[in-house]
């Protein structure tokens, strides 16, 4: 007489309800990986500095035009004028550095030879916390590395500096997708295979940061392509987000402004009469609620041009006109 064996979980042959979800996750990651690795190159640079010292560096870059332009980190190329790009299919090409912007940690290079087609660029401003992202790099020409995770934070800030000029990269993407050595300059892609960020730093164990690809990034890239650098306007304000009083919210419909915590001596902000403690409501007649709201206005076209600023001071709205000057790095 046959004896029935008891069912043992995991050995019965029955489908685990989690398998289908896992397979769906794997399919998304593998599809994005297959597409993105063709667009991501390994970049190797070699620069000669003071006293003949040689600096060698490596990172990744993302092809973003069909005629051979790649986007990477400024810290990957440093002061080098060019280098070598190696792609996942085994091809290599020399490249020239077109433009570098240390204050956004972005750089554009152009391959001299043929490259894979351009990756699709997305919009990081549409990301939400918890969304799946895939980090793709090509460290040391090893054919591409892929890690997956989620957007673990948005609106992070990353301080940058070039000479005496300092800036904060706003809206940096925080992710738990591991960033391997050499992944700087690689792509952070969404589930649709669109590049939403350029991997820029490892902030800690299990934590990575990426410069967002958004409207501001596109302006920076356009400036690098046209002039090889980014000209920025400078006001001389240091501010933090702050809630607006209820009567102002009811009147304007705006819930948050920027509290001025420092006005740099001798700056255009001082000359305009802005003061510490002012609550900035709008700049250039556009409401502002974070530093990025001001920074996105401070590009070349604002240099030397009057910029209306509305602040709340001692309960009253005050209008001033500030004239930004060009931000210098020296």
Coordinates of C-alpha atoms in Angstrom, one line a residue:
X1 CA 0.0 0.0 0.0
X2 CA 1.4 3.3 -1.0
X3 CA 2.0 5.9 1.7
X4 CA 1.4 9.5 1.0
X5 CA 4.2 11.8 1.9
X6 CA 3.3 15.0 3.7
X7 CA 3.7 18.2 1.7
X8 CA 6.9 20.0 2.4
X9 CA 6.8 23.8 1.8
X10 CA 9.0 24.7 -1.1
X11 CA 9.3 21.0 -2.4
X12 CA 5.7 20.4 -3.5
X13 CA 6.2 21.8 -7.0
X14 CA 3.4 24.4 -6.4
X15 CA 4.2 27.9 -7.6
X16 CA 5.1 30.3 -4.9
X17 CA 2.9 33.4 -5.2
X18 CA 6.1 35.5 -4.9
X19 CA 7.7 34.0 -7.9
X20 CA 5.6 35.9 -10.4
X21 CA 6.4 39.2 -8.7
X22 CA 10.0 38.4 -8.6
X23 CA 10.1 37.3 -12.2
X24 CA 8.3 40.6 -13.2
X25 CA 11.0 42.6 -11.2
X26 CA 13.8 40.6 -12.9
X27 CA 12.3 41.1 -16.3
X28 CA 12.2 44.9 -15.8
X29 CA 15.8 45.0 -14.5
X30 CA 17.2 42.7 -17.2
X31 CA 15.4 44.6 -20.0
X32 CA 16.7 48.0 -18.8
X33 CA 20.2 46.5 -18.3
X34 CA 20.3 45.1 -21.8
X35 CA 19.3 48.4 -23.3
X36 CA 21.4 50.7 -21.2
X37 CA 24.7 48.8 -21.3
X38 CA 25.1 49.5 -25.0
X39 CA 24.9 53.3 -24.3
X40 CA 27.4 53.4 -21.4
X41 CA 31.1 53.6 -22.0
X42 CA 34.2 53.2 -19.8
X43 CA 36.2 56.4 -19.8
X44 CA 40.0 56.6 -19.2
X45 CA 41.7 59.9 -18.9
X46 CA 45.3 60.9 -18.4
X47 CA 46.3 64.5 -17.5
X48 CA 49.7 66.1 -16.8
X49 CA 49.6 68.6 -14.0
X50 CA 52.1 71.0 -12.3
X51 CA 55.6 69.7 -12.2
X52 CA 54.8 67.0 -14.7
X53 CA 52.7 65.0 -12.3
X54 CA 50.5 62.6 -14.2
X55 CA 46.9 62.1 -13.1
X56 CA 45.1 59.0 -14.4
X57 CA 41.4 58.6 -13.9
X58 CA 38.5 56.3 -14.9
X59 CA 34.8 56.4 -14.8
X60 CA 31.8 55.9 -17.1
X61 CA 29.9 58.1 -19.6
X62 CA 26.5 58.0 -21.3
X63 CA 26.0 58.5 -25.0
X64 CA 23.3 61.1 -25.3
X65 CA 23.4 62.1 -29.0
X66 CA 23.7 60.0 -32.1
X67 CA 26.8 61.9 -33.2
X68 CA 29.0 60.8 -30.4
X69 CA 28.5 63.2 -27.4
X70 CA 28.7 61.6 -24.0
X71 CA 27.6 62.9 -20.6
X72 CA 29.8 62.2 -17.5
X73 CA 30.9 63.7 -14.3
X74 CA 33.2 66.7 -14.1
X75 CA 35.3 64.9 -11.5
X76 CA 35.8 61.9 -13.9
X77 CA 37.6 64.0 -16.6
X78 CA 39.1 66.6 -14.2
X79 CA 41.6 68.8 -16.1
X80 CA 42.2 66.3 -18.9
X81 CA 41.7 67.4 -22.5
X82 CA 40.7 63.9 -23.7
X83 CA 41.0 60.2 -23.2
X84 CA 39.7 56.8 -24.4
X85 CA 36.2 55.5 -24.4
X86 CA 35.6 51.7 -24.4
X87 CA 32.1 50.4 -25.2
X88 CA 30.4 47.2 -24.1
X89 CA 30.7 45.7 -27.7
X90 CA 34.5 45.9 -27.4
X91 CA 35.0 48.9 -29.6
X92 CA 37.2 51.8 -28.5
X93 CA 37.5 55.5 -29.5
X94 CA 39.5 58.4 -28.5
X95 CA 37.5 61.3 -27.1
X96 CA 37.9 65.1 -26.6
X97 CA 36.6 67.0 -23.6
X98 CA 34.1 69.5 -24.9
X99 CA 33.1 71.2 -21.6
X100 CA 33.3 70.8 -17.9
X101 CA 31.2 72.3 -15.1
X102 CA 32.5 71.4 -11.7
X103 CA 29.6 73.3 -10.0
X104 CA 27.1 70.7 -11.3
X105 CA 29.7 67.9 -11.5
X106 CA 28.8 67.4 -15.2
X107 CA 31.0 67.3 -18.2
X108 CA 30.5 66.6 -22.0
X109 CA 33.0 64.7 -24.1
X110 CA 32.9 63.7 -27.8
X111 CA 34.1 60.5 -29.3
X112 CA 36.2 60.8 -32.4
X113 CA 35.0 57.5 -33.8
X114 CA 31.6 55.9 -34.1
X115 CA 29.5 55.2 -31.0
X116 CA 26.4 53.3 -30.1
X117 CA 23.1 55.2 -30.6
X118 CA 22.0 57.7 -28.0
X119 CA 20.3 56.7 -24.8
X120 CA 16.9 58.2 -24.1
X121 CA 16.8 61.0 -21.5
X122 CA 14.0 61.2 -19.0
X123 CA 12.9 63.8 -16.4
X124 CA 14.0 63.3 -12.8
X125 CA 11.5 65.8 -11.6
X126 CA 8.8 63.1 -12.2
X127 CA 10.5 60.6 -9.9
X128 CA 8.8 59.4 -6.6
X129 CA 10.4 57.8 -3.6
X130 CA 10.2 54.1 -3.8
X131 CA 10.4 54.0 -7.6
X132 CA 12.6 51.3 -9.2
X133 CA 15.9 52.6 -10.7
X134 CA 18.8 50.7 -12.3
X135 CA 22.4 52.0 -12.1
X136 CA 24.5 51.1 -15.1
X137 CA 28.3 51.7 -15.3
X138 CA 31.2 50.5 -17.3
X139 CA 34.1 50.5 -14.9
X140 CA 37.5 49.7 -16.5
X141 CA 35.8 48.4 -19.7
X142 CA 34.5 45.3 -18.0
X143 CA 31.4 45.1 -20.2
X144 CA 29.1 47.0 -17.9
X145 CA 27.9 46.5 -14.4
X146 CA 24.3 46.7 -13.3
X147 CA 22.7 47.2 -9.9
X148 CA 19.1 47.8 -9.1
X149 CA 17.2 49.5 -6.2
X150 CA 14.7 52.2 -5.4
X151 CA 14.7 55.9 -5.1
X152 CA 15.3 56.3 -1.4
X153 CA 15.3 60.0 -1.2
X154 CA 14.7 63.1 -3.3
X155 CA 15.6 66.8 -2.9
X156 CA 19.0 66.0 -1.4
X157 CA 21.8 68.5 -1.7
X158 CA 25.4 68.0 -2.7
X159 CA 27.9 70.8 -2.1
X160 CA 30.3 71.5 -4.9
X161 CA 33.2 73.9 -5.3
X162 CA 35.4 75.3 -8.1
X163 CA 38.1 77.6 -7.0
X164 CA 36.5 80.1 -4.6
X165 CA 33.1 79.6 -6.1
X166 CA 30.7 77.3 -4.3
X167 CA 27.3 76.0 -5.1
X168 CA 24.9 73.4 -4.0
X169 CA 23.5 70.8 -6.5
X170 CA 19.8 70.7 -5.5
X171 CA 17.3 67.8 -6.0
X172 CA 20.1 65.2 -6.0
X173 CA 18.7 61.7 -6.3
X174 CA 19.4 59.3 -3.4
X175 CA 19.2 55.6 -4.2
X176 CA 20.1 52.3 -2.6
X177 CA 21.3 50.9 -5.9
X178 CA 24.9 50.1 -5.2
X179 CA 27.5 52.2 -7.1
X180 CA 30.5 50.2 -7.9
X181 CA 34.0 51.7 -8.4
X182 CA 34.2 53.4 -11.8
X183 CA 30.4 53.9 -12.0
X184 CA 30.7 57.6 -11.6
X185 CA 29.4 59.2 -14.8
X186 CA 27.2 56.2 -15.5
X187 CA 23.5 56.1 -16.0
X188 CA 20.7 55.9 -13.5
X189 CA 17.7 54.7 -15.4
X190 CA 14.0 54.3 -14.7
X191 CA 12.0 51.2 -15.5
X192 CA 11.3 52.5 -19.0
X193 CA 15.0 52.7 -19.7
X194 CA 15.2 56.5 -19.6
X195 CA 18.3 58.1 -18.1
X196 CA 17.0 60.1 -15.1
X197 CA 20.4 60.7 -13.4
X198 CA 24.1 60.6 -13.8
X199 CA 25.7 58.7 -10.9
X200 CA 28.1 61.0 -9.1
X201 CA 29.1 59.8 -5.7
X202 CA 29.0 57.1 -3.1
X203 CA 27.6 58.7 0.1
X204 CA 28.0 55.7 2.4
X205 CA 27.4 52.0 2.6
X206 CA 24.4 51.0 0.5
X207 CA 23.8 54.7 -0.5
X208 CA 24.4 56.4 -3.8
X209 CA 23.8 59.8 -5.3
X210 CA 23.0 60.9 -8.8
X211 CA 22.8 64.3 -10.5
X212 CA 19.2 64.6 -11.8
X213 CA 18.5 64.9 -15.5
X214 CA 15.9 67.6 -15.7
X215 CA 15.3 71.0 -17.3
X216 CA 18.2 72.6 -15.4
X217 CA 20.6 69.8 -16.5
X218 CA 19.6 70.3 -20.1
X219 CA 20.5 74.0 -19.8
X220 CA 23.9 73.1 -18.4
X221 CA 24.5 70.6 -21.2
X222 CA 23.4 73.1 -23.9
X223 CA 25.9 75.7 -22.4
X224 CA 28.7 73.1 -22.4
X225 CA 28.0 72.2 -26.0
X226 CA 27.9 75.8 -27.1
X227 CA 30.7 77.4 -25.0
X228 CA 32.5 74.7 -23.2
X229 CA 31.5 76.2 -19.8
X230 CA 28.5 77.4 -17.9
X231 CA 28.2 81.1 -17.1
X232 CA 26.2 81.8 -14.0
X233 CA 24.8 84.9 -12.4
X234 CA 25.4 85.6 -8.7
X235 CA 23.2 87.2 -6.1
X236 CA 25.0 86.5 -2.8
X237 CA 22.1 85.0 -0.8
X238 CA 22.1 82.1 1.5
X239 CA 18.6 80.9 2.3
X240 CA 16.6 78.0 3.7
X241 CA 13.0 77.0 3.0
X242 CA 10.5 78.3 5.6
X243 CA 6.7 78.2 5.9
X244 CA 4.8 81.4 5.2
X245 CA 2.4 83.0 7.6
X246 CA -1.2 81.9 7.2
X247 CA -2.4 85.4 6.0
X248 CA 0.2 85.4 3.2
X249 CA -0.7 81.8 2.3
X250 CA -4.4 82.8 2.0
X251 CA -3.4 85.9 -0.1
X252 CA -0.9 84.3 -2.4
X253 CA -1.7 80.6 -2.4
X254 CA 2.0 80.0 -1.7
X255 CA 2.8 77.9 1.4
X256 CA 6.6 78.1 1.5
X257 CA 9.3 80.8 0.8
X258 CA 13.0 81.2 1.5
X259 CA 14.3 82.6 4.7
X260 CA 17.5 84.6 4.2
X261 CA 20.1 83.4 6.7
X262 CA 23.1 85.3 5.2
X263 CA 23.7 88.1 2.8
X264 CA 27.3 88.1 1.4
X265 CA 29.0 91.5 2.0
X266 CA 29.5 93.5 -1.1
X267 CA 27.2 91.3 -3.1
X268 CA 24.3 92.3 -5.5
X269 CA 21.9 91.2 -2.7
X270 CA 23.4 93.8 -0.4
X271 CA 23.2 96.5 -3.0
X272 CA 19.6 95.7 -3.6
X273 CA 18.8 96.2 0.1
X274 CA 18.0 92.5 1.0
X275 CA 18.6 91.7 4.6
X276 CA 19.1 88.7 6.9
X277 CA 15.7 87.5 8.1
X278 CA 13.8 88.5 4.9
X279 CA 11.4 85.9 3.7
X280 CA 11.8 85.7 -0.1
X281 CA 8.5 85.0 -1.9
X282 CA 9.4 85.4 -5.5
X283 CA 12.4 86.1 -7.8
X284 CA 12.0 87.3 -11.3
X285 CA 8.2 87.4 -10.6
X286 CA 8.2 83.6 -10.1
X287 CA 7.4 82.1 -6.7
X288 CA 10.3 80.3 -5.0
X289 CA 10.2 77.7 -2.3
X290 CA 13.7 76.2 -2.5
X291 CA 17.2 77.2 -3.5
X292 CA 16.8 75.5 -6.9
X293 CA 14.0 78.0 -7.6
X294 CA 16.5 80.8 -7.5
X295 CA 19.5 78.9 -9.0
X296 CA 17.5 77.9 -12.2
X297 CA 17.2 81.7 -12.9
X298 CA 20.9 82.5 -12.4
X299 CA 22.3 81.7 -15.8
X300 CA 24.1 83.8 -18.3
X301 CA 21.0 85.8 -19.5
X302 CA 20.5 87.2 -16.0
X303 CA 24.0 88.7 -15.7
X304 CA 23.7 92.5 -15.4
X305 CA 19.9 92.4 -15.8
X306 CA 17.5 93.7 -13.1
X307 CA 15.8 90.9 -11.3
X308 CA 12.7 91.8 -9.3
X309 CA 12.6 90.2 -5.8
X310 CA 9.6 90.3 -3.4
X311 CA 10.2 89.6 0.3
X312 CA 8.2 89.6 3.4
X313 CA 9.8 91.9 6.0
X314 CA 8.3 92.7 9.4
X315 CA 4.9 91.6 8.1
X316 CA 5.0 93.8 5.0
X317 CA 5.7 92.9 1.4
X318 CA 8.8 94.7 0.0
X319 CA 9.8 94.8 -3.6
X320 CA 13.5 95.4 -4.6
X321 CA 15.5 94.9 -7.8
X322 CA 18.7 93.0 -7.7
X323 CA 21.3 93.1 -10.5
X324 CA 23.2 89.8 -10.6
X325 CA 26.9 89.8 -11.5
X326 CA 28.8 86.9 -13.2
X327 CA 29.9 84.2 -10.8
X328 CA 33.7 83.8 -11.0
X329 CA 35.7 80.8 -9.9
X330 CA 38.9 82.4 -9.1

